[in-house]
Amino acid sequence: MAIRKILTEGEATLRKRSKTVTEFNKRLHVLIDDMRDTLNESKGAGLAAPQVGILRSVALVLETNVNEGEEEYIIELINPEIIETDGEQSGVEGCLSFPGVFGMVTRPETVRIRAMDRFGNYFETEGTGLTARAFCHEVEHLNGEVFLTKIEYMVDPEDLKTQDEAEEKGGV
Ligand code: CO
């Protein structure tokens, strides 16, 4: 397992469409395991293969909606498709490929996904809140789209920091 370099704005790969995965072999498993390490290291909420320079339909999303005492876990999505959405949420969004860029983005509140696991078995899963936001964001990466066009207005990372600190102290 290894940490891979995350491509940032200016890299053409970020604007290219990924290919469907058809071989569920060792090579794919190494890519997924490396992406898991890279996501853990970067402390992000999701990562798509084009962000590490691989145009294959592979994405990871961190499931943060867990019960108290349970650990957050990574959902592995191969060839994911959004099959249903519901509701709406507006929130601050960032991207590991655009360090320091944060903006307000509106997304569905609930997103249902159909994907394959690393062995090629289909499954469906549903995410809400941050998980739903990350599902949309990662599927866009696989289509060669980045979140910049979805930003309604930019948010200053400094304001964000202040808000986080305020929230840690029990609300703004
Ligand atoms: Co991103």
Short mmCIF file of N, CA, C and O in Angstrom, two decimals, residues 103-153:
data_model
loop_
_atom_site.label_atom_id
_atom_site.label_comp_id
_atom_site.label_asym_id
_atom_site.label_seq_id
_atom_site.Cartn_x
_atom_site.Cartn_y
_atom_site.Cartn_z
N GLY A 103 -16.52 26.66 -1.26
CA GLY A 103 -17.67 27.42 -1.75
C GLY A 103 -18.97 26.78 -1.31
O GLY A 103 -19.02 25.61 -0.94
N MET A 104 -20.03 27.58 -1.38
CA MET A 104 -21.36 27.09 -1.02
C MET A 104 -21.91 26.32 -2.21
O MET A 104 -21.94 26.84 -3.34
N VAL A 105 -22.31 25.08 -1.98
CA VAL A 105 -22.84 24.23 -3.05
C VAL A 105 -24.13 23.56 -2.57
O VAL A 105 -24.18 23.05 -1.45
N THR A 106 -25.16 23.59 -3.42
CA THR A 106 -26.43 22.94 -3.09
C THR A 106 -26.44 21.53 -3.69
O THR A 106 -26.09 21.35 -4.86
N ARG A 107 -26.80 20.57 -2.88
CA ARG A 107 -26.83 19.15 -3.28
C ARG A 107 -28.12 18.53 -2.77
O ARG A 107 -28.74 19.08 -1.85
N PRO A 108 -28.49 17.34 -3.27
CA PRO A 108 -29.61 16.62 -2.67
C PRO A 108 -29.27 16.21 -1.23
O PRO A 108 -28.10 15.97 -0.92
N GLU A 109 -30.27 16.10 -0.39
CA GLU A 109 -30.03 15.71 1.01
C GLU A 109 -29.78 14.20 1.12
O GLU A 109 -29.01 13.74 1.94
N THR A 110 -30.46 13.45 0.24
CA THR A 110 -30.30 11.99 0.24
C THR A 110 -29.97 11.52 -1.17
O THR A 110 -30.57 11.99 -2.13
N VAL A 111 -29.01 10.61 -1.28
CA VAL A 111 -28.60 10.10 -2.59
C VAL A 111 -28.48 8.58 -2.51
O VAL A 111 -27.82 8.05 -1.62
N ARG A 112 -29.14 7.92 -3.45
CA ARG A 112 -29.03 6.46 -3.52
C ARG A 112 -28.13 6.10 -4.70
O ARG A 112 -28.28 6.63 -5.80
N ILE A 113 -27.20 5.20 -4.44
CA ILE A 113 -26.17 4.84 -5.43
C ILE A 113 -26.23 3.35 -5.72
O ILE A 113 -26.49 2.54 -4.82
N ARG A 114 -26.00 3.01 -6.98
CA ARG A 114 -25.80 1.61 -7.36
C ARG A 114 -24.36 1.52 -7.83
O ARG A 114 -23.92 2.35 -8.64
N ALA A 115 -23.62 0.57 -7.30
CA ALA A 115 -22.21 0.43 -7.66
C ALA A 115 -21.80 -1.03 -7.55
O ALA A 115 -22.61 -1.89 -7.19
N MET A 116 -20.55 -1.30 -7.86
CA MET A 116 -19.99 -2.63 -7.66
C MET A 116 -18.96 -2.57 -6.56
O MET A 116 -18.35 -1.51 -6.35
N ASP A 117 -18.75 -3.68 -5.89
CA ASP A 117 -17.66 -3.75 -4.91
C ASP A 117 -16.37 -4.15 -5.65
O ASP A 117 -16.38 -4.33 -6.88
N ARG A 118 -15.29 -4.31 -4.92
CA ARG A 118 -14.00 -4.59 -5.56
C ARG A 118 -13.93 -5.95 -6.24
O ARG A 118 -12.97 -6.27 -6.94
N PHE A 119 -14.97 -6.79 -6.01
CA PHE A 119 -14.99 -8.11 -6.65
C PHE A 119 -15.97 -8.16 -7.82
O PHE A 119 -16.20 -9.21 -8.42
N GLY A 120 -16.64 -7.03 -8.09
CA GLY A 120 -17.56 -6.98 -9.24
C GLY A 120 -19.00 -7.30 -8.88
O GLY A 120 -19.82 -7.49 -9.78
N ASN A 121 -19.32 -7.35 -7.59
CA ASN A 121 -20.70 -7.62 -7.16
C ASN A 121 -21.47 -6.29 -7.02
O ASN A 121 -20.97 -5.37 -6.37
N TYR A 122 -22.66 -6.24 -7.61
CA TYR A 122 -23.48 -5.02 -7.48
C TYR A 122 -24.02 -4.88 -6.07
O TYR A 122 -24.36 -5.87 -5.42
N PHE A 123 -24.13 -3.63 -5.61
CA PHE A 123 -24.84 -3.33 -4.36
C PHE A 123 -25.44 -1.94 -4.48
O PHE A 123 -25.09 -1.18 -5.37
N GLU A 124 -26.39 -1.66 -3.58
CA GLU A 124 -26.96 -0.31 -3.51
C GLU A 124 -26.73 0.22 -2.12
O GLU A 124 -26.73 -0.53 -1.15
N THR A 125 -26.53 1.54 -2.03
CA THR A 125 -26.36 2.16 -0.73
C THR A 125 -26.94 3.56 -0.77
O THR A 125 -27.07 4.15 -1.85
N GLU A 126 -27.32 4.06 0.41
CA GLU A 126 -27.93 5.39 0.48
C GLU A 126 -27.14 6.24 1.45
O GLU A 126 -26.73 5.77 2.50
N GLY A 127 -26.92 7.49 1.09
CA GLY A 127 -26.22 8.41 1.98
C GLY A 127 -27.03 9.66 2.21
O GLY A 127 -27.82 10.07 1.35
N THR A 128 -26.87 10.27 3.38
CA THR A 128 -27.52 11.55 3.67
C THR A 128 -26.45 12.55 4.10
O THR A 128 -25.35 12.16 4.48
N GLY A 129 -26.80 13.83 4.06
CA GLY A 129 -25.89 14.88 4.54
C GLY A 129 -24.57 14.86 3.80
O GLY A 129 -24.52 14.82 2.57
N LEU A 130 -23.48 14.86 4.56
CA LEU A 130 -22.13 14.92 3.98
C LEU A 130 -21.88 13.73 3.04
O LEU A 130 -21.22 13.86 2.00
N THR A 131 -22.41 12.57 3.40
CA THR A 131 -22.20 11.37 2.57
C THR A 131 -22.87 11.55 1.21
O THR A 131 -22.29 11.23 0.17
N ALA A 132 -24.10 12.11 1.20
CA ALA A 132 -24.82 12.37 -0.05
C ALA A 132 -24.05 13.38 -0.89
O ALA A 132 -23.90 13.23 -2.11
N ARG A 133 -23.54 14.41 -0.23
CA ARG A 133 -22.74 15.44 -0.90
C ARG A 133 -21.50 14.81 -1.54
O ARG A 133 -21.16 15.07 -2.70
N ALA A 134 -20.82 13.95 -0.80
CA ALA A 134 -19.61 13.30 -1.31
C ALA A 134 -19.94 12.35 -2.48
O ALA A 134 -19.19 12.29 -3.45
N PHE A 135 -21.07 11.64 -2.40
CA PHE A 135 -21.47 10.75 -3.51
C PHE A 135 -21.56 11.58 -4.80
O PHE A 135 -21.02 11.19 -5.84
N CYS A 136 -22.25 12.72 -4.73
CA CYS A 136 -22.43 13.57 -5.93
C CYS A 136 -21.08 14.08 -6.42
O CYS A 136 -20.78 14.03 -7.62
N HIS A 137 -20.27 14.58 -5.49
CA HIS A 137 -18.97 15.16 -5.83
C HIS A 137 -18.05 14.14 -6.51
O HIS A 137 -17.41 14.43 -7.52
N GLU A 138 -18.03 12.91 -5.98
CA GLU A 138 -17.13 11.88 -6.55
C GLU A 138 -17.62 11.38 -7.90
O GLU A 138 -16.82 11.16 -8.81
N VAL A 139 -18.94 11.22 -8.04
CA VAL A 139 -19.48 10.78 -9.34
C VAL A 139 -19.16 11.83 -10.41
O VAL A 139 -18.82 11.50 -11.55
N GLU A 140 -19.22 13.10 -10.02
CA GLU A 140 -18.84 14.17 -10.97
C GLU A 140 -17.37 14.04 -11.39
O GLU A 140 -17.05 14.19 -12.57
N HIS A 141 -16.50 13.76 -10.43
CA HIS A 141 -15.08 13.55 -10.78
C HIS A 141 -14.94 12.47 -11.85
O HIS A 141 -14.15 12.59 -12.78
N LEU A 142 -15.72 11.39 -11.70
CA LEU A 142 -15.61 10.26 -12.64
C LEU A 142 -16.12 10.66 -14.04
O LEU A 142 -15.75 10.06 -15.04
N ASN A 143 -16.98 11.70 -14.07
CA ASN A 143 -17.47 12.22 -15.35
C ASN A 143 -16.57 13.32 -15.90
O ASN A 143 -16.91 13.95 -16.91
N GLY A 144 -15.47 13.59 -15.22
CA GLY A 144 -14.55 14.63 -15.67
C GLY A 144 -15.00 16.04 -15.31
O GLY A 144 -14.56 17.01 -15.92
N GLU A 145 -15.90 16.12 -14.31
CA GLU A 145 -16.39 17.43 -13.87
C GLU A 145 -15.80 17.76 -12.50
O GLU A 145 -15.59 16.87 -11.69
N VAL A 146 -15.57 19.05 -12.29
CA VAL A 146 -15.10 19.48 -10.97
C VAL A 146 -16.13 20.43 -10.35
O VAL A 146 -16.98 20.97 -11.06
N PHE A 147 -16.05 20.61 -9.03
CA PHE A 147 -17.13 21.29 -8.30
C PHE A 147 -17.18 22.81 -8.49
O PHE A 147 -18.14 23.44 -8.09
N LEU A 148 -16.16 23.38 -9.17
CA LEU A 148 -16.09 24.84 -9.30
C LEU A 148 -17.35 25.45 -9.92
O LEU A 148 -17.83 26.49 -9.46
N THR A 149 -17.89 24.76 -10.95
CA THR A 149 -19.06 25.31 -11.65
C THR A 149 -20.31 25.28 -10.78
O THR A 149 -21.29 25.96 -11.07
N LYS A 150 -20.28 24.47 -9.71
CA LYS A 150 -21.45 24.33 -8.84
C LYS A 150 -21.45 25.35 -7.69
O LYS A 150 -22.41 25.46 -6.95
N ILE A 151 -20.32 26.06 -7.54
CA ILE A 151 -20.19 26.97 -6.40
C ILE A 151 -21.08 28.21 -6.61
O ILE A 151 -21.00 28.88 -7.62
N GLU A 152 -21.95 28.47 -5.61
CA GLU A 152 -22.84 29.63 -5.68
C GLU A 152 -22.11 30.89 -5.22
O GLU A 152 -22.25 31.94 -5.81
N TYR A 153 -21.33 30.77 -4.18
CA TYR A 153 -20.42 31.85 -3.78
C TYR A 153 -19.27 31.25 -2.99
O TYR A 153 -19.41 30.22 -2.35
#
